[in-house]
JSON list of C-alpha atoms and ligand atoms in Angstrom, two decimals:
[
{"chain": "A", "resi": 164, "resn": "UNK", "atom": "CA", "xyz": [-38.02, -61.65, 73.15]},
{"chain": "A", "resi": 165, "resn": "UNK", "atom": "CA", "xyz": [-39.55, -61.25, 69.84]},
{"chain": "A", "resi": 166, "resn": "UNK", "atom": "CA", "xyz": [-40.46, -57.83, 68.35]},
{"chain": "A", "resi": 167, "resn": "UNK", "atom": "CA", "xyz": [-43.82, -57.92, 66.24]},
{"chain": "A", "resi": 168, "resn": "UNK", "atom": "CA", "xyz": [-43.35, -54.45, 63.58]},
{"chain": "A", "resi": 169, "resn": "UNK", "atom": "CA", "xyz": [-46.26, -53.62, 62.06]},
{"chain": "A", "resi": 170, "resn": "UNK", "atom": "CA", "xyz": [-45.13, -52.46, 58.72]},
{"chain": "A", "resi": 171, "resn": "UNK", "atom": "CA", "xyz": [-47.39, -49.24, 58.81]},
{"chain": "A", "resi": 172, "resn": "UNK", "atom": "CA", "xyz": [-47.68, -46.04, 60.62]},
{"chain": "A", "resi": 173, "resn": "UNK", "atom": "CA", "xyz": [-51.81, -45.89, 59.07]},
{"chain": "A", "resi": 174, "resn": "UNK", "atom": "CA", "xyz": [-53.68, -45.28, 62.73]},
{"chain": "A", "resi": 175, "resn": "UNK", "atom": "CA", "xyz": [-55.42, -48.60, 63.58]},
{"chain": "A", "resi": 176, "resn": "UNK", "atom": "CA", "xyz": [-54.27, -50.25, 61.21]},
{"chain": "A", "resi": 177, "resn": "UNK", "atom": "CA", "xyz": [-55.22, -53.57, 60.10]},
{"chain": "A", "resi": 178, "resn": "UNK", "atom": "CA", "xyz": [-51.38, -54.61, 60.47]},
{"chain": "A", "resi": 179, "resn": "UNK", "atom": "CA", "xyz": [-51.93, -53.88, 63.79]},
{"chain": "A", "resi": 180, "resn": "UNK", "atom": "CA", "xyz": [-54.77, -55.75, 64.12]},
{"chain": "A", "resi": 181, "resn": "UNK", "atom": "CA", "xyz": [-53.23, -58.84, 62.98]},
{"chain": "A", "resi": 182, "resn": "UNK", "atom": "CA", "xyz": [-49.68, -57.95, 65.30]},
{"chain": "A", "resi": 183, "resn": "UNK", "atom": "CA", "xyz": [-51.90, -57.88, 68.65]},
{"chain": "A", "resi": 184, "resn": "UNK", "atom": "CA", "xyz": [-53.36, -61.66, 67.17]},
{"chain": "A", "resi": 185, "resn": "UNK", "atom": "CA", "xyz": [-50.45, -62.83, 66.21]},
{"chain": "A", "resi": 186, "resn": "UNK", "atom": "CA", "xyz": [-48.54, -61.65, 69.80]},
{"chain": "A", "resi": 187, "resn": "UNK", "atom": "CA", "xyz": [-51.54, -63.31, 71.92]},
{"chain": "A", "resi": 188, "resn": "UNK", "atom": "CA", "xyz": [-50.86, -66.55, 69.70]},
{"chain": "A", "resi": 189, "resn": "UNK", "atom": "CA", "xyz": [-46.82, -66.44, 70.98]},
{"chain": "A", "resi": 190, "resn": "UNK", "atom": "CA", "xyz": [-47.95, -65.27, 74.38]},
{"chain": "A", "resi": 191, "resn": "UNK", "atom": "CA", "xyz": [-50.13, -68.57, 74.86]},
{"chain": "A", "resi": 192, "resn": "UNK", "atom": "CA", "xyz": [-46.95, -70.35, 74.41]},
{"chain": "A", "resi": 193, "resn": "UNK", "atom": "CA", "xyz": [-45.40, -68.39, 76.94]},
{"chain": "A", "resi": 194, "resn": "UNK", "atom": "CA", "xyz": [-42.94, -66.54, 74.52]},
{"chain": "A", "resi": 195, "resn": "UNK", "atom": "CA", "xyz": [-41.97, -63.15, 75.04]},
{"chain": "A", "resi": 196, "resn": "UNK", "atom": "CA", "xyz": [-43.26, -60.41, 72.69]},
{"chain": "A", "resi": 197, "resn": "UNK", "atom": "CA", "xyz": [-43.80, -56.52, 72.17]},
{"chain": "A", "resi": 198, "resn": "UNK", "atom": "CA", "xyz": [-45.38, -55.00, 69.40]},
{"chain": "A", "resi": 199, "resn": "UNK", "atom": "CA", "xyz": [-43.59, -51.77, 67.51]},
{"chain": "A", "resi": 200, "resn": "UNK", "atom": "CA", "xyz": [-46.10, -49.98, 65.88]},
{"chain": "A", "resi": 201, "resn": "UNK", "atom": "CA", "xyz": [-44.87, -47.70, 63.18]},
{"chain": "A", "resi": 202, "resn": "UNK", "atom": "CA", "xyz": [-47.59, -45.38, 63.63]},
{"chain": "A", "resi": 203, "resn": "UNK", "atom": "CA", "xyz": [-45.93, -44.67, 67.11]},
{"chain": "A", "resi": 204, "resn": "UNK", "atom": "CA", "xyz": [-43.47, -42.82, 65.10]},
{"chain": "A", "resi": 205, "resn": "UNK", "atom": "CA", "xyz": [-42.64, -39.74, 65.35]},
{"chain": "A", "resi": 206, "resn": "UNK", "atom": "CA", "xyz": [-44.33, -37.62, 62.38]},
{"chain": "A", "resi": 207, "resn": "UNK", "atom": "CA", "xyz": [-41.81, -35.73, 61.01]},
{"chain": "A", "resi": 208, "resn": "UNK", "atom": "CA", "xyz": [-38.72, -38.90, 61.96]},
{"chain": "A", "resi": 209, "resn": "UNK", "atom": "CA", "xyz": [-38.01, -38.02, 58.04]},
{"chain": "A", "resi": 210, "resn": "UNK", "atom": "CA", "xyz": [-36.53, -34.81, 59.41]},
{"chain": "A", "resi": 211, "resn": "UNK", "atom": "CA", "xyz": [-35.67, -35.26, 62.15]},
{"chain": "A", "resi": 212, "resn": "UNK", "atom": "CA", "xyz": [-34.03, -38.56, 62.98]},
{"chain": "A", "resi": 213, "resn": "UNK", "atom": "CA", "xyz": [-32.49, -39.20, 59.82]},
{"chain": "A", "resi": 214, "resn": "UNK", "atom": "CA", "xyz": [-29.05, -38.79, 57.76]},
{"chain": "A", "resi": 215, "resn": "UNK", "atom": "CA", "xyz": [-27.54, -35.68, 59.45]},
{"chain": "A", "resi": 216, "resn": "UNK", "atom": "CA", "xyz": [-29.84, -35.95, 62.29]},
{"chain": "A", "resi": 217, "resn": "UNK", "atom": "CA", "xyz": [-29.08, -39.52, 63.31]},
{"chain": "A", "resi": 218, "resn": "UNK", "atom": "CA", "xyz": [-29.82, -40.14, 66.95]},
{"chain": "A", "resi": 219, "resn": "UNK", "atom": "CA", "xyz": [-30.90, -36.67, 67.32]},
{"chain": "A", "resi": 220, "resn": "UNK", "atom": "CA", "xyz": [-35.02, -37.67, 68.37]},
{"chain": "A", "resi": 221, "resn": "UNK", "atom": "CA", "xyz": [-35.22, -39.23, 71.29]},
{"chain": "A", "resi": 222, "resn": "UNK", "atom": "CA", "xyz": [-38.37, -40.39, 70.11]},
{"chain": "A", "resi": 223, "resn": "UNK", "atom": "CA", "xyz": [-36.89, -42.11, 67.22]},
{"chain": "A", "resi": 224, "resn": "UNK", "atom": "CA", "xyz": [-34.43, -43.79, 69.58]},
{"chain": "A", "resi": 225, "resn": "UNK", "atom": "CA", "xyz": [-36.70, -45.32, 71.46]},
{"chain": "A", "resi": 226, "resn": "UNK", "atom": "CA", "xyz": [-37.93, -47.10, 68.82]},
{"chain": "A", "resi": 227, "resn": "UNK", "atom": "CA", "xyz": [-34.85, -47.85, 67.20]},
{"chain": "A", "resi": 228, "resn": "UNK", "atom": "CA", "xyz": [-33.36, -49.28, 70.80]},
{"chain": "A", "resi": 229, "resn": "UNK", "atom": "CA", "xyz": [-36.78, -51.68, 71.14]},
{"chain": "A", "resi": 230, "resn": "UNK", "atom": "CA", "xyz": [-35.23, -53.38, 67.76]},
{"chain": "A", "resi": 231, "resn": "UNK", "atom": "CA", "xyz": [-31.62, -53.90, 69.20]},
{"chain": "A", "resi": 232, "resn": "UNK", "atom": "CA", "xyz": [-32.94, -55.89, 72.21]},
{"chain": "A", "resi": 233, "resn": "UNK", "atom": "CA", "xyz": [-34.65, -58.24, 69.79]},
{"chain": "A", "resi": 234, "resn": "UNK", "atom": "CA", "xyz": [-33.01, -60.93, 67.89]},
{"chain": "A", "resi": 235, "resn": "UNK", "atom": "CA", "xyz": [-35.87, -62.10, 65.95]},
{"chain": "A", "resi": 236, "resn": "UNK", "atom": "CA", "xyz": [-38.66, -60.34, 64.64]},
{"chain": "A", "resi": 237, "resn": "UNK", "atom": "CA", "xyz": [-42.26, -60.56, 62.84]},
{"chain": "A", "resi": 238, "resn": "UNK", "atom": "CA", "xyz": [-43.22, -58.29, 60.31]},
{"chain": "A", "resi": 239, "resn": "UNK", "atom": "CA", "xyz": [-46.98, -58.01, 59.43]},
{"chain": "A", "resi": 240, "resn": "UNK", "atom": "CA", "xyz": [-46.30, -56.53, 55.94]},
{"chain": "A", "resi": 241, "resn": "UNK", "atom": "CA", "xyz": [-49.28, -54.33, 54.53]},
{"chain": "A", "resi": 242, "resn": "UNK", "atom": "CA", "xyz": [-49.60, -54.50, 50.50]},
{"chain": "A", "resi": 243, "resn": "UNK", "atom": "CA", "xyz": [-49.54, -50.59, 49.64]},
{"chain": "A", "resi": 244, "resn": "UNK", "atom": "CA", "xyz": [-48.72, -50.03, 46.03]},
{"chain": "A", "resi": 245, "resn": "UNK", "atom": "CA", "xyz": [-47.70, -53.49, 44.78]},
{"chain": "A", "resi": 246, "resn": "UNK", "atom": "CA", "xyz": [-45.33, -53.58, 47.52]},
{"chain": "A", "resi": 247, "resn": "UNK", "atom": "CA", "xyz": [-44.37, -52.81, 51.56]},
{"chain": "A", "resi": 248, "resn": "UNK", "atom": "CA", "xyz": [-45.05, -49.25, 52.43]},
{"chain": "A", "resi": 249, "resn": "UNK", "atom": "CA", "xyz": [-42.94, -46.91, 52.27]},
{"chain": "A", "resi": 250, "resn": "UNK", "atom": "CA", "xyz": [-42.78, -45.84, 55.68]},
{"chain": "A", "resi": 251, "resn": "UNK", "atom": "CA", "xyz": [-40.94, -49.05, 56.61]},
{"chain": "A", "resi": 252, "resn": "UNK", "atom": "CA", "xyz": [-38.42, -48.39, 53.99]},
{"chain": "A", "resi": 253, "resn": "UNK", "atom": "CA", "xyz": [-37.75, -44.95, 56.28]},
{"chain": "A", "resi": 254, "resn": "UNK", "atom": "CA", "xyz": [-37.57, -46.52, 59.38]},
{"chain": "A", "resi": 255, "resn": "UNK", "atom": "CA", "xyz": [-34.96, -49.37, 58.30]},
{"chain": "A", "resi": 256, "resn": "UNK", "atom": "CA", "xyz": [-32.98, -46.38, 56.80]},
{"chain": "A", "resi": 257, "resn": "UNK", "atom": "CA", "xyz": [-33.27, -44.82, 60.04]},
{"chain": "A", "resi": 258, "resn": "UNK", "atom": "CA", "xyz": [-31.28, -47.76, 61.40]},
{"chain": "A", "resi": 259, "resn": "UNK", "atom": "CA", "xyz": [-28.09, -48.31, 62.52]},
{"chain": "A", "resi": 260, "resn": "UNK", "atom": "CA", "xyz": [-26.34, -49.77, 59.53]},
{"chain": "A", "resi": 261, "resn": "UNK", "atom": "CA", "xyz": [-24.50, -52.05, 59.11]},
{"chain": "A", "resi": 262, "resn": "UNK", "atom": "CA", "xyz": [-25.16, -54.22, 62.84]},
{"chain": "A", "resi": 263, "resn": "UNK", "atom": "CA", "xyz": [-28.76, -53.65, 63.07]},
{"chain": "A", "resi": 264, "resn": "UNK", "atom": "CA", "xyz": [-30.34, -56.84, 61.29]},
{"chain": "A", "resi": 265, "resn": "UNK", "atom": "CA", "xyz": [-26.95, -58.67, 61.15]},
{"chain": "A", "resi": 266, "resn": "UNK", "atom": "CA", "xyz": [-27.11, -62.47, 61.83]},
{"chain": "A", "resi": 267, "resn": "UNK", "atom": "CA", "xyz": [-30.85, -61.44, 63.28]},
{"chain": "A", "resi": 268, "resn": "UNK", "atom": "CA", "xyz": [-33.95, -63.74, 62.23]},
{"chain": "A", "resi": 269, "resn": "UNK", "atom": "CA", "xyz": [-36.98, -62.23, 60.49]},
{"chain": "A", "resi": 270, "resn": "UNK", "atom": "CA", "xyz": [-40.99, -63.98, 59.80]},
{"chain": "A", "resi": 271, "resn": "UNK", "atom": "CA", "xyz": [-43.40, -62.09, 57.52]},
{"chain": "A", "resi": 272, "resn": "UNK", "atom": "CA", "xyz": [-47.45, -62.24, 57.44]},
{"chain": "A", "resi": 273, "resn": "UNK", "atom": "CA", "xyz": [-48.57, -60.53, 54.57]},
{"chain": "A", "resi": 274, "resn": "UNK", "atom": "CA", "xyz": [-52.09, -58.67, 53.81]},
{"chain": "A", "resi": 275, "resn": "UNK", "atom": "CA", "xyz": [-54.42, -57.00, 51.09]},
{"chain": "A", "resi": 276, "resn": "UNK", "atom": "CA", "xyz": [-57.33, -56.06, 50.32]},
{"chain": "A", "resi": 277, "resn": "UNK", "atom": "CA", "xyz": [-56.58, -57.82, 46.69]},
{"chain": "A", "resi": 278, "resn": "UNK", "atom": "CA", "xyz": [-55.29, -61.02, 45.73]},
{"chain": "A", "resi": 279, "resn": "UNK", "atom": "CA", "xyz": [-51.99, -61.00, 46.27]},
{"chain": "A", "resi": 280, "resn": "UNK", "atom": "CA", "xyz": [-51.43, -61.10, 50.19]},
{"chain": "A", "resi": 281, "resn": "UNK", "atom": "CA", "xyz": [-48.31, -58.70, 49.81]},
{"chain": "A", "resi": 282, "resn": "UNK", "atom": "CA", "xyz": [-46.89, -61.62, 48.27]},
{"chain": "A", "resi": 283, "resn": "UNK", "atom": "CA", "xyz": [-44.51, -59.71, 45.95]},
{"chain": "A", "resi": 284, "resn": "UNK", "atom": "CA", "xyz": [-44.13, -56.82, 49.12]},
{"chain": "A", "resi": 285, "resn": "UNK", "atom": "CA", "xyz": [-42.49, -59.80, 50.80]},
{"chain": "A", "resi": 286, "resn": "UNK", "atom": "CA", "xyz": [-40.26, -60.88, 48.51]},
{"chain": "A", "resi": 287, "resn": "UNK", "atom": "CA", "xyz": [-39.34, -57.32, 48.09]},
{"chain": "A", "resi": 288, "resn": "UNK", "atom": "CA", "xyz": [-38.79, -56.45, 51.85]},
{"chain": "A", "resi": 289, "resn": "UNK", "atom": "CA", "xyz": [-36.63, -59.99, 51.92]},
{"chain": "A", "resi": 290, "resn": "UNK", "atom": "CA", "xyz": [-34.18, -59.19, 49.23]},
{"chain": "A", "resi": 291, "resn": "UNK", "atom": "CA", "xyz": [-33.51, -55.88, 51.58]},
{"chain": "A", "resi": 292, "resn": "UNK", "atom": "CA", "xyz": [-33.02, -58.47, 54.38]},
{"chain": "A", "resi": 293, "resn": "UNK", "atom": "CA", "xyz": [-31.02, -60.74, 53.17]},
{"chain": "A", "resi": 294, "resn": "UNK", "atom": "CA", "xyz": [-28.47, -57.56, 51.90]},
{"chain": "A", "resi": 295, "resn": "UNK", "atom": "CA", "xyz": [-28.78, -56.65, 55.30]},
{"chain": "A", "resi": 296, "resn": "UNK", "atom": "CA", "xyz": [-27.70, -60.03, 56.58]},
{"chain": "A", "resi": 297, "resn": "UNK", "atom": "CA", "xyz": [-30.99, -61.07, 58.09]},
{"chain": "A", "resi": 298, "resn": "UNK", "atom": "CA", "xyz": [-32.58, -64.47, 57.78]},
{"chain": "A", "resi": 299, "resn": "UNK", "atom": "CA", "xyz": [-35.90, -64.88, 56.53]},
{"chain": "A", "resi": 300, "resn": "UNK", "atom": "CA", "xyz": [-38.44, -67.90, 57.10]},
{"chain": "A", "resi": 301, "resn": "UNK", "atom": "CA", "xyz": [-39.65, -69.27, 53.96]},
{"chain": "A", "resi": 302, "resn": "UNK", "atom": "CA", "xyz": [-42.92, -69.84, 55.33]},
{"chain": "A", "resi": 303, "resn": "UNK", "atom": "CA", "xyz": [-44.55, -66.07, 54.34]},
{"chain": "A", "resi": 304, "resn": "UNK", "atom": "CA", "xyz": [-48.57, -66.47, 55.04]},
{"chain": "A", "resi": 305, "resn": "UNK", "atom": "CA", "xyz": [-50.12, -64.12, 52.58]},
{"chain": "A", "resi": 306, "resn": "UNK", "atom": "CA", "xyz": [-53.54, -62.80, 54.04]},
{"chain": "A", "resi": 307, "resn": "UNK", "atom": "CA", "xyz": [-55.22, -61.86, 50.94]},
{"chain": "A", "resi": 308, "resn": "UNK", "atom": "CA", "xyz": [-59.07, -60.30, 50.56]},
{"chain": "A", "resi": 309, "resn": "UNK", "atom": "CA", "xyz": [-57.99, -59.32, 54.32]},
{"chain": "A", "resi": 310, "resn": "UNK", "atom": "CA", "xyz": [-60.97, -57.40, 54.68]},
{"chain": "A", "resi": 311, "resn": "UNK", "atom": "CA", "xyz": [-63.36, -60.44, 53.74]},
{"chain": "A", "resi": 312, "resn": "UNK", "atom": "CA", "xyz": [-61.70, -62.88, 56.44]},
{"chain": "A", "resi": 313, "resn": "UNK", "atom": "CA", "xyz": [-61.40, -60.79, 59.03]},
{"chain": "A", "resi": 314, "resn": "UNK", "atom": "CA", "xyz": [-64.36, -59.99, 60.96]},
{"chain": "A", "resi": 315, "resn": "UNK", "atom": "CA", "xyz": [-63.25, -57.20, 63.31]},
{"chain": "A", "resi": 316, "resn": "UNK", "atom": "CA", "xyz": [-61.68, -59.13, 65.84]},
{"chain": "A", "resi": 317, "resn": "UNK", "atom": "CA", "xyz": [-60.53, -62.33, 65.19]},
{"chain": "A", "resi": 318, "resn": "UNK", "atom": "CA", "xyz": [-59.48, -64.24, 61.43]},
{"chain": "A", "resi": 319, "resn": "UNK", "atom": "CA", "xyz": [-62.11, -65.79, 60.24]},
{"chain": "A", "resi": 320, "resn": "UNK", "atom": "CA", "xyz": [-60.10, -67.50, 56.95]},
{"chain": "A", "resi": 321, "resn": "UNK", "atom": "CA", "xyz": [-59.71, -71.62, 58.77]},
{"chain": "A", "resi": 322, "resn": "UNK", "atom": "CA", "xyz": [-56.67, -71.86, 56.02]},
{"chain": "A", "resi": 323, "resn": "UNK", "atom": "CA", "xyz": [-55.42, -68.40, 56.95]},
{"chain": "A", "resi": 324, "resn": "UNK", "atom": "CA", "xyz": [-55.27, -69.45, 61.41]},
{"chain": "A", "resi": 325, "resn": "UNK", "atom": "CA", "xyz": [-53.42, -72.37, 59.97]},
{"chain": "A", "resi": 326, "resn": "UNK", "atom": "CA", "xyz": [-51.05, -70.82, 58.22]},
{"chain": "A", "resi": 327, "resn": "UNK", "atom": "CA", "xyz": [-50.10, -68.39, 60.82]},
{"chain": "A", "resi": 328, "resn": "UNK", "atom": "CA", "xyz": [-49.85, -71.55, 63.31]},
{"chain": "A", "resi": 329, "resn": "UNK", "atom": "CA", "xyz": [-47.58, -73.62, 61.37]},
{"chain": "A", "resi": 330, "resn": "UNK", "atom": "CA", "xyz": [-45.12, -70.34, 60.91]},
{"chain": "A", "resi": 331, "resn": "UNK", "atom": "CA", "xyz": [-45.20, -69.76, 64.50]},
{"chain": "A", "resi": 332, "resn": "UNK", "atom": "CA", "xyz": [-44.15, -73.85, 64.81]},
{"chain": "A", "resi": 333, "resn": "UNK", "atom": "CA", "xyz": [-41.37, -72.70, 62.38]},
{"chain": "A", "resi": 334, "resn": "UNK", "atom": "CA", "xyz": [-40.10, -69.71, 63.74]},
{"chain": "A", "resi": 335, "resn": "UNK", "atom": "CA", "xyz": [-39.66, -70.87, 67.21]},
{"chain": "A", "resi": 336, "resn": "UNK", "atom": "CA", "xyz": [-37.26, -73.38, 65.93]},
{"chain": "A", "resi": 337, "resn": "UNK", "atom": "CA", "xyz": [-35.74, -71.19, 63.72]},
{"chain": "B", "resi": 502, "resn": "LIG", "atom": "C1", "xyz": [-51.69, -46.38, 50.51]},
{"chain": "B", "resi": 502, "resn": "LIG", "atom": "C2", "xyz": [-52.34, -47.73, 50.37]},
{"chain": "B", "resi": 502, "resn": "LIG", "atom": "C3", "xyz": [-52.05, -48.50, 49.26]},
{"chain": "B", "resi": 502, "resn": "LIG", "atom": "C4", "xyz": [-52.64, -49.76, 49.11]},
{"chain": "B", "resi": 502, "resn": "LIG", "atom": "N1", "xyz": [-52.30, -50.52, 48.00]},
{"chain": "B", "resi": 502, "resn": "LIG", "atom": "C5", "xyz": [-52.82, -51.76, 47.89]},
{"chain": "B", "resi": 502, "resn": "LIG", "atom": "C6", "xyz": [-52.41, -52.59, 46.81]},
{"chain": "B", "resi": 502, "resn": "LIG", "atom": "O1", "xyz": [-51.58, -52.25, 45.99]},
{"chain": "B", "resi": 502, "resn": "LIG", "atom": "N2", "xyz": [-52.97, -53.83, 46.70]},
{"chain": "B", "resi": 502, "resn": "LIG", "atom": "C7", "xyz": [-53.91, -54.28, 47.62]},
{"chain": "B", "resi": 502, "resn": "LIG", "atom": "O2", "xyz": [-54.38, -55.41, 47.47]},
{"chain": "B", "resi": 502, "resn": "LIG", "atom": "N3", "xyz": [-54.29, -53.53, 48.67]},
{"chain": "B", "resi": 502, "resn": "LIG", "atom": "C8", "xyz": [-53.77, -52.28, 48.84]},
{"chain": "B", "resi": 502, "resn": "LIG", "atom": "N4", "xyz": [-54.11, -51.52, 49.92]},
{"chain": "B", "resi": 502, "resn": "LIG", "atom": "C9", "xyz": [-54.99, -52.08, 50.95]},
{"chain": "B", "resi": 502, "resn": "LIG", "atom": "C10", "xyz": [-54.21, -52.73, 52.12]},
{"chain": "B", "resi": 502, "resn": "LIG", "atom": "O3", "xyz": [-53.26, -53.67, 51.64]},
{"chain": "B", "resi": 502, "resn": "LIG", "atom": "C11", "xyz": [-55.20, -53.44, 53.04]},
{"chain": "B", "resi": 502, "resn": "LIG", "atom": "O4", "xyz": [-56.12, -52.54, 53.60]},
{"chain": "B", "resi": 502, "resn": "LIG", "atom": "C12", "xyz": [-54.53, -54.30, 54.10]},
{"chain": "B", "resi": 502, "resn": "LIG", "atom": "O5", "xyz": [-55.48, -55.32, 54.44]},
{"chain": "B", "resi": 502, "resn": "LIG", "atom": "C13", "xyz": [-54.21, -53.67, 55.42]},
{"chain": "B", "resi": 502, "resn": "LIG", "atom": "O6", "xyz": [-53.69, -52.40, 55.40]},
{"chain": "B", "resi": 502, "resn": "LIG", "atom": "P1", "xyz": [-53.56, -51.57, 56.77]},
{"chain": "B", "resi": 502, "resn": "LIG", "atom": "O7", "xyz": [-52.61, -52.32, 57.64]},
{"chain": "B", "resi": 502, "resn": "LIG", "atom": "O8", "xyz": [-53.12, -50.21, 56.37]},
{"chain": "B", "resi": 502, "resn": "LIG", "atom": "O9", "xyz": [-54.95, -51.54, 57.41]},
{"chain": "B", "resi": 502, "resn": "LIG", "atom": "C14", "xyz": [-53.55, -50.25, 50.08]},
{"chain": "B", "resi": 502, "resn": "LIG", "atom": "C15", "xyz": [-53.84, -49.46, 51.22]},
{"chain": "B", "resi": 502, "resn": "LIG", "atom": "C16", "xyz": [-53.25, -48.22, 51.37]},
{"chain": "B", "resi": 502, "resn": "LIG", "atom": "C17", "xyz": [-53.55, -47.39, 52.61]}
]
């Protein structure tokens, strides 16, 4: 089973866009795949389900449980600010710590609406990974001028399909 995070909770997200293309790619190859949505979150998890309040939303747990029966996952990682958003940063904090992640296997797809394709987000979000003692593919697509190669429904960027094919090839070996 892989789990396909979409590193937003922003409602209808483009992330999430690019998670259900990405799953229907892995389901065609008869893998097994669910999409977490961070913006299935509960709002107020910051209060509620963290530090002192660990395991106390059942919300939050049902979320956090839908990680532990995964042992890889694919991260479509948002550029917000020069980096991932923040609201990823408060779910992994949410997290059991230290087994979470441990020995797990992670893929990223990054996208803007600049230039960069999340390329530095990525490298950000794997230096938290690897402290966490996750692996990370090398191969990071990064999706930039989303908005200009995507027309709605599918990618419409020939380089940008291939991309996301070849890391699929990868990760399934991985
Ligand atoms: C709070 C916020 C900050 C953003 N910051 C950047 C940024 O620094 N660089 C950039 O190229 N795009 C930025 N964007 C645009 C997103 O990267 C872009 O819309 C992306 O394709 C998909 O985001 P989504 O999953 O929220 O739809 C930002 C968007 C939001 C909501």
């Amino acid at each position: 089973m892989i789990t396909i995070i979409t590193g937003t909770n922003r409602p209808h997200s483009r992330s999430r866009a690019v998670a259900e293309l990405y799953a229907q790619i892995l389901r065609e190859r008869g893998i097994d795949v669910q999409i977490l949505d961070l913006a299935d979150l509960p709002a107020d998890f910051t209060t509620s389900a963290l530090y002192d309040n660990v395991g106390l939303n059942e919300d939050f747990n049902r979320l956090s449980s839908a990680i532990g029966a995964s042992d890889k996952f694919v991260f479509v990682v948002p550029e917000y600010n020069g980096s991932f958003p923040g609201v990823l940063k408060a779910f992994i904090d949410g997290l059991a710590y230290p087994n979470t992640f441990r020995n797990k296997k992670a893929a990223m797809v990054g996208l803007s609406s600049g230039v960069q394709g999340s390329g530095l987000a990525m490298s950000h979000l794997t230096d938290i990974f690897n402290y966490l003692g996750m692996h990370v593919l090398a191969l990071k697509p990064r999706l930039a001028q989303f908005e200009k190669n995507y027309d709605g429904t599918t990618i419409t960027n020939q380089l940008y399909k291939e991309l996301l094919d070849q890391q699929i090839e990868q990760f399934i070996q991985f």
